[in-house]
Tab-separated table of C-alpha atoms (C1' of nucleotides) in Angstrom:
chain	number	residue	atom	x	y	z
A	25	MET	CA	-22.456	36.828	124.444
A	26	SER	CA	-23.127	38.289	127.011
A	27	SER	CA	-25.815	41.389	126.138
A	28	THR	CA	-24.818	43.383	129.527
A	29	ARG	CA	-21.741	43.031	129.554
A	30	ASP	CA	-21.192	44.668	125.880
A	31	GLU	CA	-23.616	47.224	127.433
A	32	ILE	CA	-21.318	48.088	129.992
A	33	ILE	CA	-18.614	47.953	127.529
A	34	GLU	CA	-20.168	50.553	125.015
A	35	THR	CA	-21.358	52.541	128.229
A	36	ALA	CA	-18.584	53.028	129.502
A	37	ALA	CA	-16.682	53.947	126.532
A	38	GLU	CA	-19.851	56.706	125.552
A	39	LEU	CA	-18.939	57.877	129.358
A	40	LEU	CA	-14.384	58.069	128.875
A	41	GLU	CA	-15.652	60.291	125.715
A	42	THR	CA	-17.546	62.705	128.017
A	43	GLN	CA	-16.056	62.861	131.102
A	44	GLY	CA	-12.946	61.306	131.436
A	45	TYR	CA	-11.668	58.500	133.018
A	46	ARG	CA	-11.454	59.647	136.967
A	47	ALA	CA	-14.720	61.790	136.309
A	48	THR	CA	-16.369	58.011	135.054
A	49	GLY	CA	-17.931	55.782	138.198
A	50	LEU	CA	-18.710	52.998	138.731
A	51	ASN	CA	-22.344	54.193	140.079
A	52	GLN	CA	-23.187	56.102	136.911
A	53	ILE	CA	-21.791	53.119	134.924
A	54	VAL	CA	-24.535	51.128	136.351
A	55	GLU	CA	-27.633	53.338	136.466
A	56	GLU	CA	-27.233	54.715	132.624
A	57	SER	CA	-26.448	50.841	130.934
A	58	GLY	CA	-28.473	49.640	133.472
A	59	ALA	CA	-26.612	46.080	134.372
A	60	PRO	CA	-27.109	44.981	137.185
A	61	LYS	CA	-25.466	46.075	139.583
A	62	GLY	CA	-23.067	43.065	141.258
A	63	SER	CA	-22.830	41.408	137.996
A	64	LEU	CA	-19.671	44.379	137.450
A	65	TYR	CA	-17.089	42.871	138.956
A	66	TYR	CA	-18.538	39.733	138.044
A	67	TYR	CA	-17.667	40.090	134.761
A	68	PHE	CA	-14.363	42.504	135.039
A	69	PRO	CA	-12.342	41.193	138.387
A	70	GLY	CA	-10.158	44.280	137.163
A	71	GLY	CA	-12.738	46.820	138.374
A	72	LYS	CA	-12.559	50.306	136.212
A	73	GLU	CA	-9.316	49.996	134.804
A	74	GLU	CA	-10.289	46.536	132.864
A	75	PHE	CA	-13.625	47.597	131.128
A	76	SER	CA	-12.296	50.816	130.937
A	77	THR	CA	-9.504	49.312	128.688
A	78	GLU	CA	-11.704	47.833	127.073
A	79	ALA	CA	-14.225	50.475	126.209
A	80	ILE	CA	-10.534	51.996	124.305
A	81	ASN	CA	-10.080	48.809	122.352
A	82	LYS	CA	-13.910	48.626	121.331
A	83	VAL	CA	-13.188	52.242	120.379
A	84	ALA	CA	-9.861	51.841	118.628
A	85	GLN	CA	-11.413	49.645	116.275
A	86	GLU	CA	-14.194	50.841	115.107
A	87	ILE	CA	-12.402	53.990	114.360
A	88	LYS	CA	-10.240	52.846	112.541
A	89	GLU	CA	-12.954	51.194	110.406
A	90	ARG	CA	-14.457	54.219	109.875
A	91	ILE	CA	-11.369	56.015	108.786
A	92	GLU	CA	-10.816	52.760	106.541
A	93	THR	CA	-14.525	53.176	104.733
A	94	SER	CA	-14.402	57.015	105.571
A	95	LEU	CA	-11.582	56.949	103.205
A	96	ALA	CA	-12.400	54.434	100.730
A	97	GLU	CA	-14.563	56.560	99.363
A	98	ILE	CA	-13.104	59.173	97.708
A	99	GLU	CA	-9.258	58.954	95.471
A	100	ASP	CA	-7.613	61.918	96.692
A	101	PRO	CA	-6.014	62.041	99.537
A	102	ASP	CA	-7.525	65.804	100.151
A	103	GLU	CA	-10.512	66.020	99.452
A	104	ALA	CA	-11.306	61.837	101.982
A	105	VAL	CA	-8.697	63.956	104.459
A	106	GLU	CA	-10.631	66.829	104.020
A	107	ALA	CA	-14.439	64.974	103.906
A	108	PHE	CA	-13.405	63.003	107.342
A	109	ILE	CA	-12.649	65.904	109.586
A	110	LEU	CA	-16.197	67.203	108.176
A	111	ARG	CA	-17.751	64.174	109.682
A	112	ILE	CA	-16.219	64.678	112.541
A	113	ALA	CA	-17.042	67.804	112.818
A	114	HIS	CA	-20.752	67.166	111.915
A	115	HIS	CA	-20.493	64.344	114.770
A	116	VAL	CA	-19.432	67.083	118.058
A	117	ARG	CA	-22.321	69.423	116.704
A	118	THR	CA	-24.783	67.374	117.257
A	119	SER	CA	-23.533	65.966	119.992
A	120	ASN	CA	-23.507	69.404	121.346
A	121	PHE	CA	-20.146	69.036	122.128
A	122	LEU	CA	-20.160	66.144	124.361
A	123	LYS	CA	-18.298	64.306	122.180
A	124	GLY	CA	-15.494	64.194	120.084
A	125	GLY	CA	-11.677	62.602	120.372
A	126	PRO	CA	-13.449	59.600	122.126
A	127	ILE	CA	-10.098	58.823	124.286
A	128	THR	CA	-8.245	61.890	124.274
A	129	THR	CA	-8.756	62.895	128.018
A	130	VAL	CA	-8.733	59.356	129.071
A	131	ALA	CA	-4.904	59.856	127.429
A	132	LEU	CA	-3.910	62.220	129.099
A	133	GLU	CA	-5.338	60.945	132.025
A	134	ALA	CA	-3.772	57.865	131.993
A	135	VAL	CA	0.170	59.712	131.842
A	136	THR	CA	-0.329	60.067	135.080
A	137	THR	CA	-2.491	57.270	136.236
A	138	SER	CA	-2.608	53.472	134.275
A	139	GLU	CA	-0.353	52.087	132.717
A	140	ARG	CA	-3.040	49.634	131.101
A	141	LEU	CA	-4.854	51.879	129.611
A	142	ASN	CA	-1.578	54.044	128.014
A	143	GLU	CA	-0.671	51.291	126.266
A	144	ALA	CA	-4.309	51.086	125.245
A	145	CYS	CA	-4.188	54.065	123.800
A	146	ARG	CA	-0.890	54.323	122.049
A	147	GLU	CA	-2.009	51.332	120.541
A	148	THR	CA	-5.158	53.353	119.989
A	149	TYR	CA	-3.329	55.599	118.301
A	150	ASP	CA	-1.146	54.169	116.217
A	151	LEU	CA	-3.632	51.725	114.945
A	152	TRP	CA	-5.416	55.249	112.744
A	153	GLN	CA	-2.451	56.939	112.276
A	154	SER	CA	-1.620	53.866	110.511
A	155	ALA	CA	-4.379	53.493	108.174
A	156	PHE	CA	-4.197	57.058	107.153
A	157	ALA	CA	-0.248	56.473	105.820
A	158	GLU	CA	-1.763	53.050	104.928
A	159	LYS	CA	-3.985	55.616	102.781
A	160	LEU	CA	-1.986	58.531	101.275
A	161	VAL	CA	1.173	55.199	100.504
A	162	GLN	CA	-1.494	54.194	98.464
A	163	SER	CA	-2.057	58.143	96.460
A	164	GLY	CA	1.980	57.782	95.476
A	165	PHE	CA	3.852	59.055	98.813
A	166	SER	CA	6.561	57.567	100.853
A	167	GLN	CA	6.616	55.404	103.204
A	168	ALA	CA	8.462	58.318	105.592
A	169	ARG	CA	6.284	60.971	104.579
A	170	ALA	CA	3.234	59.278	105.078
A	171	LYS	CA	4.035	58.442	108.737
A	172	ARG	CA	4.828	61.882	109.508
A	173	LEU	CA	1.090	63.742	106.946
A	174	ALA	CA	-0.388	61.044	109.776
A	175	ALA	CA	0.579	61.975	112.488
A	176	LEU	CA	0.127	65.880	111.468
A	177	ILE	CA	-3.238	64.150	110.547
A	178	ILE	CA	-4.379	62.466	113.661
A	179	ALA	CA	-2.278	65.075	115.684
A	180	SER	CA	-3.631	68.064	113.888
A	181	ILE	CA	-7.703	66.067	114.496
A	182	GLU	CA	-7.146	65.184	118.469
A	183	GLY	CA	-6.349	68.986	118.420
A	184	ALA	CA	-8.147	70.945	116.812
A	185	ILE	CA	-11.907	68.584	118.907
A	186	VAL	CA	-9.863	70.342	121.915
A	187	LEU	CA	-10.360	72.965	120.615
A	188	SER	CA	-14.027	73.113	118.805
A	189	ARG	CA	-15.272	71.611	122.351
A	190	THR	CA	-13.709	74.063	123.771
A	191	ASN	CA	-15.703	76.976	122.074
A	192	ARG	CA	-18.884	75.676	121.477
A	193	SER	CA	-17.719	75.674	117.495
A	194	VAL	CA	-17.019	73.733	114.798
A	195	ALA	CA	-14.787	76.204	113.286
A	196	PRO	CA	-11.228	75.179	113.828
A	197	LEU	CA	-11.915	71.691	113.030
A	198	GLU	CA	-12.982	73.206	109.364
A	199	TYR	CA	-10.079	75.587	109.506
A	200	VAL	CA	-8.027	72.102	110.256
A	201	ALA	CA	-9.828	70.533	107.108
A	202	ALA	CA	-9.612	72.866	104.605
A	203	GLU	CA	-5.463	73.210	105.156
A	204	LEU	CA	-4.313	69.813	105.437
A	205	LYS	CA	-6.693	69.182	102.316
A	206	LEU	CA	-4.288	71.866	101.435
A	207	LEU	CA	-1.289	70.798	102.754
A	208	LEU	CA	-2.076	67.098	100.374
A	209	GLN	CA	-2.582	68.829	97.319
A	210	THR	CA	1.255	69.323	96.565
A	211	THR	CA	2.602	66.810	94.531
A	212	PRO	CA	4.011	63.168	96.496
A	213	GLU	CA	7.339	63.077	97.354
B	3	MET	CA	1.384	90.919	147.226
B	4	SER	CA	0.705	87.574	149.266
B	5	SER	CA	3.854	85.165	148.535
B	6	THR	CA	1.471	82.503	149.900
B	7	ARG	CA	-1.805	82.964	147.520
B	8	ASP	CA	1.228	82.776	145.070
B	9	GLU	CA	2.604	79.786	145.756
B	10	ILE	CA	-1.421	78.519	145.272
B	11	ILE	CA	-1.346	79.327	142.614
B	12	GLU	CA	1.588	78.243	140.504
B	13	THR	CA	1.495	74.906	142.540
B	14	ALA	CA	-2.139	74.315	140.648
B	15	ALA	CA	-0.294	75.854	137.780
B	16	GLU	CA	1.379	72.624	137.418
B	17	LEU	CA	-0.667	70.274	139.232
B	18	LEU	CA	-3.549	71.071	136.070
B	19	GLU	CA	-0.740	69.749	133.354
B	20	THR	CA	0.289	67.365	134.226
B	21	GLN	CA	-2.727	65.213	136.047
B	22	GLY	CA	-6.199	67.905	134.561
B	23	TYR	CA	-8.528	69.308	137.494
B	24	ARG	CA	-9.985	66.104	138.776
B	25	ALA	CA	-7.154	64.532	140.405
B	26	THR	CA	-5.293	67.700	141.765
B	27	GLY	CA	-6.630	67.533	145.783
B	28	LEU	CA	-6.988	70.097	147.310
B	29	ASN	CA	-5.099	68.723	150.416
B	30	GLN	CA	-2.122	67.729	147.788
B	31	ILE	CA	-1.293	71.807	146.401
B	32	VAL	CA	-1.357	72.869	150.123
B	33	GLU	CA	1.930	70.067	150.714
B	34	GLU	CA	3.488	70.703	147.040
B	35	SER	CA	3.477	74.851	147.725
B	36	GLY	CA	4.242	74.633	150.931
B	37	ALA	CA	0.864	76.608	151.907
B	38	PRO	CA	-0.298	76.768	155.299
B	39	LYS	CA	-3.513	74.948	154.847
B	40	GLY	CA	-5.974	77.353	156.837
B	41	SER	CA	-4.703	79.878	154.276
B	42	LEU	CA	-6.217	78.682	151.022
B	43	TYR	CA	-9.577	79.328	151.140
B	44	TYR	CA	-8.952	82.834	152.931
B	45	TYR	CA	-7.168	84.079	149.839
B	46	PHE	CA	-9.825	82.083	147.240
B	47	PRO	CA	-13.342	82.092	148.774
B	48	GLY	CA	-14.110	80.732	146.327
B	49	GLY	CA	-12.058	77.148	146.557
B	50	LYS	CA	-10.525	74.480	143.910
B	51	GLU	CA	-12.987	76.632	140.406
B	52	GLU	CA	-11.286	79.908	141.747
B	53	PHE	CA	-7.874	79.489	142.254
B	54	SER	CA	-7.563	76.319	139.470
B	55	THR	CA	-9.289	80.128	136.866
B	56	GLU	CA	-6.252	82.173	137.951
B	57	ALA	CA	-4.010	79.483	137.746
B	58	ILE	CA	-4.868	78.978	133.761
B	59	ASN	CA	-4.824	83.100	133.825
B	60	LYS	CA	-1.529	82.911	134.349
B	61	VAL	CA	-0.264	80.132	132.450
B	62	ALA	CA	-2.475	81.845	129.898
B	63	GLN	CA	-0.245	85.273	129.635
B	64	GLU	CA	3.000	83.542	129.739
B	65	ILE	CA	2.671	81.320	127.427
B	66	LYS	CA	1.877	83.674	125.274
B	67	GLU	CA	4.551	86.245	125.795
B	68	ARG	CA	6.351	83.322	125.061
B	69	ILE	CA	5.087	82.815	121.786
B	70	GLU	CA	5.364	86.238	120.506
B	71	THR	CA	9.208	86.001	122.038
B	72	SER	CA	10.003	83.063	120.278
B	73	LEU	CA	8.234	84.281	117.008
B	74	ALA	CA	9.554	87.681	116.929
B	75	GLU	CA	13.871	85.799	117.361
B	76	ILE	CA	12.886	84.841	113.140
B	77	GLU	CA	11.266	86.383	110.895
B	78	ASP	CA	10.706	83.069	108.454
B	79	PRO	CA	7.260	81.931	108.962
B	80	ASP	CA	8.173	79.039	108.307
B	81	GLU	CA	11.254	78.647	110.150
B	82	ALA	CA	9.941	80.790	113.613
B	83	VAL	CA	6.957	78.171	114.241
B	84	GLU	CA	8.918	74.609	113.870
B	85	ALA	CA	11.673	76.700	116.094
B	86	PHE	CA	8.883	76.829	118.698
B	87	ILE	CA	7.351	73.410	118.046
B	88	LEU	CA	10.965	71.965	119.214
B	89	ARG	CA	10.946	74.175	122.058
B	90	ILE	CA	7.797	72.615	124.127
B	91	ALA	CA	9.554	69.133	122.498
B	92	HIS	CA	11.914	69.751	125.181
B	93	HIS	CA	9.930	70.362	127.268
B	94	VAL	CA	7.642	67.602	127.169
B	95	ARG	CA	10.503	65.333	126.546
B	96	THR	CA	12.692	67.426	130.146
B	97	SER	CA	9.554	66.876	132.149
B	98	ASN	CA	9.985	63.009	131.246
B	99	PHE	CA	6.186	63.191	129.038
B	100	LEU	CA	4.543	64.847	132.208
B	101	LYS	CA	4.100	68.330	131.096
B	102	GLY	CA	3.177	69.457	128.189
B	103	GLY	CA	-0.609	71.425	127.192
B	104	PRO	CA	-1.056	73.654	130.004
B	105	ILE	CA	-4.697	73.144	129.635
B	106	THR	CA	-5.727	70.737	127.628
B	107	THR	CA	-7.078	68.120	129.617
B	108	VAL	CA	-8.607	70.850	132.301
B	109	ALA	CA	-10.107	72.611	128.911
B	110	LEU	CA	-11.633	69.054	128.206
B	111	GLU	CA	-12.806	68.508	132.117
B	112	ALA	CA	-14.169	71.550	131.674
B	113	VAL	CA	-17.135	71.196	129.322
B	114	THR	CA	-18.878	68.782	131.246
B	115	THR	CA	-17.594	70.614	134.421
B	116	SER	CA	-17.496	73.925	134.935
B	117	GLU	CA	-18.912	76.756	132.825
B	118	ARG	CA	-15.904	79.223	133.989
B	119	LEU	CA	-13.271	77.121	134.005
B	120	ASN	CA	-14.566	76.861	130.263
B	121	GLU	CA	-14.214	80.597	129.335
B	122	ALA	CA	-11.629	80.213	130.845
B	123	CYS	CA	-10.263	78.480	128.256
B	124	ARG	CA	-11.476	79.976	125.311
B	125	GLU	CA	-10.411	82.857	126.186
B	126	THR	CA	-6.473	80.701	126.752
B	127	TYR	CA	-6.824	79.870	122.892
B	128	ASP	CA	-7.276	82.808	121.604
B	129	LEU	CA	-5.430	84.965	123.202
B	130	TRP	CA	-2.635	81.976	120.980
B	131	GLN	CA	-4.310	81.440	117.940
B	132	SER	CA	-4.393	85.886	117.647
B	133	ALA	CA	-0.262	85.881	119.087
B	134	PHE	CA	0.476	83.264	115.743
B	135	ALA	CA	-1.912	85.332	114.246
B	136	GLU	CA	-0.387	88.733	114.435
B	137	LYS	CA	3.153	86.939	112.922
B	138	LEU	CA	1.717	85.539	110.125
B	139	VAL	CA	-0.096	88.834	109.150
B	140	GLN	CA	3.187	90.111	109.375
B	141	SER	CA	4.597	88.132	106.641
B	142	GLY	CA	1.864	88.646	104.588
B	143	PHE	CA	-0.374	86.497	104.914
B	144	SER	CA	-4.434	87.322	104.222
B	145	GLN	CA	-6.370	88.133	107.461
B	146	ALA	CA	-8.344	84.892	106.801
B	147	ARG	CA	-5.248	82.364	106.035
B	148	ALA	CA	-3.435	83.490	109.286
B	149	LYS	CA	-7.208	82.654	111.578
B	150	ARG	CA	-6.754	79.675	109.915
B	151	LEU	CA	-3.258	78.665	109.387
B	152	ALA	CA	-2.985	79.778	113.104
B	153	ALA	CA	-5.741	77.847	114.376
B	154	LEU	CA	-3.986	74.527	112.620
B	155	ILE	CA	-0.431	75.900	114.407
B	156	ILE	CA	-2.691	75.713	117.921
B	157	ALA	CA	-4.430	72.426	116.589
B	158	SER	CA	-2.069	70.907	115.870
B	159	ILE	CA	0.857	71.144	118.807
B	160	GLU	CA	-1.678	70.580	120.757
B	161	GLY	CA	-2.482	66.950	119.144
B	162	ALA	CA	0.538	66.974	119.184
B	163	ILE	CA	1.376	66.833	121.786
B	164	VAL	CA	-1.833	64.437	123.366
B	165	LEU	CA	0.303	61.543	120.815
B	166	SER	CA	3.610	62.766	121.708
B	167	ARG	CA	2.671	62.290	126.048
B	168	THR	CA	1.533	59.188	125.503
B	169	ASN	CA	3.952	57.651	123.746
B	170	ARG	CA	6.270	58.542	125.364
B	171	SER	CA	8.408	60.102	122.335
B	172	VAL	CA	7.888	63.132	121.192
B	173	ALA	CA	8.562	61.934	117.382
B	174	PRO	CA	4.891	63.335	117.023
B	175	LEU	CA	5.965	67.003	117.539
B	176	GLU	CA	9.109	66.393	115.542
B	177	TYR	CA	6.581	65.460	112.682
B	178	VAL	CA	4.186	68.581	113.793
B	179	ALA	CA	7.203	70.889	113.534
B	180	ALA	CA	8.367	69.440	109.967
B	181	GLU	CA	4.514	68.752	108.076
B	182	LEU	CA	4.120	72.414	109.622
B	183	LYS	CA	7.239	73.999	108.049
B	184	LEU	CA	6.914	73.017	104.569
B	185	LEU	CA	2.800	74.100	104.455
B	186	LEU	CA	4.784	77.939	105.340
B	187	GLN	CA	7.380	77.949	102.852
B	188	THR	CA	4.382	77.795	100.506
B	189	THR	CA	3.986	82.231	99.213
B	190	PRO	CA	1.796	83.294	101.667
B	191	GLU	CA	-1.965	84.376	99.815
C	19	DG	C1'	-25.381	35.487	137.945
C	20	DT	C1'	-27.517	39.358	140.510
C	21	DC	C1'	-28.138	41.827	145.259
C	22	DT	C1'	-27.942	44.308	148.898
C	23	DA	C1'	-25.235	46.151	151.991
C	24	DT	C1'	-20.620	47.608	153.821
C	25	DA	C1'	-16.046	49.289	154.654
C	26	DC	C1'	-11.696	52.018	154.002
C	27	DG	C1'	-10.487	55.813	152.025
C	28	DG	C1'	-10.851	60.635	149.728
C	29	DT	C1'	-12.869	65.110	149.020
C	30	DG	C1'	-14.439	69.412	149.104
C	31	DA	C1'	-15.264	72.693	152.230
C	32	DT	C1'	-16.800	74.794	156.557
C	33	DA	C1'	-16.793	76.064	161.948
C	34	DG	C1'	-14.192	78.118	164.850
C	35	DA	C1'	-10.539	78.508	168.460
C	36	DC	C1'	-5.815	81.706	168.681
D	16	DG	C1'	-4.435	85.115	158.545
D	17	DT	C1'	-3.159	80.330	159.927
D	18	DC	C1'	-4.860	76.433	162.282
D	19	DT	C1'	-7.138	72.105	163.528
D	20	DA	C1'	-10.747	69.322	163.529
D	21	DT	C1'	-14.996	68.050	161.277
D	22	DC	C1'	-18.260	66.900	158.157
D	23	DA	C1'	-21.135	65.373	154.687
D	24	DC	C1'	-20.396	63.305	150.418
D	25	DC	C1'	-18.499	59.859	147.035
D	26	DG	C1'	-14.901	57.191	145.162
D	27	DT	C1'	-13.691	51.873	144.598
D	28	DA	C1'	-14.382	47.611	146.099
D	29	DT	C1'	-15.744	43.419	148.688
D	30	DA	C1'	-18.044	39.821	151.369
D	31	DG	C1'	-22.021	36.486	151.205
D	32	DA	C1'	-26.755	35.639	151.057
D	33	DC	C1'	-29.682	33.395	147.825
DNA sequence: GTCTATACGGTGATAGAC
DNA sequence: GTCTATCACCGTATAGAC
């Protein structure tokens, strides 16, 4: 129940979201977290790769729960997904386009960098996709269709976040929200 | 018409696609391009940021033309977009999931790193989006709707590439291709 | 558990000879 | 145009005192 340990993970998660893996330095984490410098390798013998993996896993769980609770608030899947995406848009805007897509940069970096991080990212996306698919199945979509639609939802959100942060405008996220809403309004198959 | 200059840009483009900006070192570019080490700052006084910007602009044009020619081959927009995405899937697979989304990583890194790179990425996405939107307008969609749909197409492709590379499977790209095809089959509004 | 100091490699960039 | 040498800096990681 070390508070220091948690602080490191929490700070790492934030920096990974805004900067990515390579750009996030140990010194910066120590500085911003206020954690004692000497304790980093005490808590995480595996170094940068280890606490980054833990940071990803933590974020994975948090977002998964956010997806579930958000989708549970509205019965119609099209409106539920729309509302969820607009929440993300708000998050991106209020962060001044510094946040959003907490593991996207790391996921791309990990492909050529770290098998361990890559695996953590893979599991994270699976987790999120399952959360969306479950809602769609409950709404009457077949398992197969729900899986495809969930992939589209995750993919388009991730991509729209890239576009929104790059353009410093949440318009891409709003467009995606509107179009996905239309697609999900069709009769479930 | 310097061949050396072009080699540097070409190599930079490839490395930026697979590794991103921060991970791509000057030494690596010199080594893989076969360019004389001393000529890097001769051709690009602005250093890393400068030739990276040129690499992005070059890729932007190439992909734009690939979008246009690919979409021109098939009249129906739903089938045309599907075919284009499946071509990307092939590209991602044959690269062993090392390539795809040539500027995605750089775009995310640029938000907190380089105003110049950020601008280049912004223009690139605009260029690609316009290419899709034009095809949709020709197919009977309104300007406004075409713009939204183009944003969804770009976003979902970008995101699906992230998922596909992370999962070492082109399934996400295939799912997105199938679902976008369905969405575009609806009567143009 | 935490501190300080340090090792060691790599980075982008520059200088000056040729 | 190109080469070589070198710069100052930053990164991760480790050692050893306390």
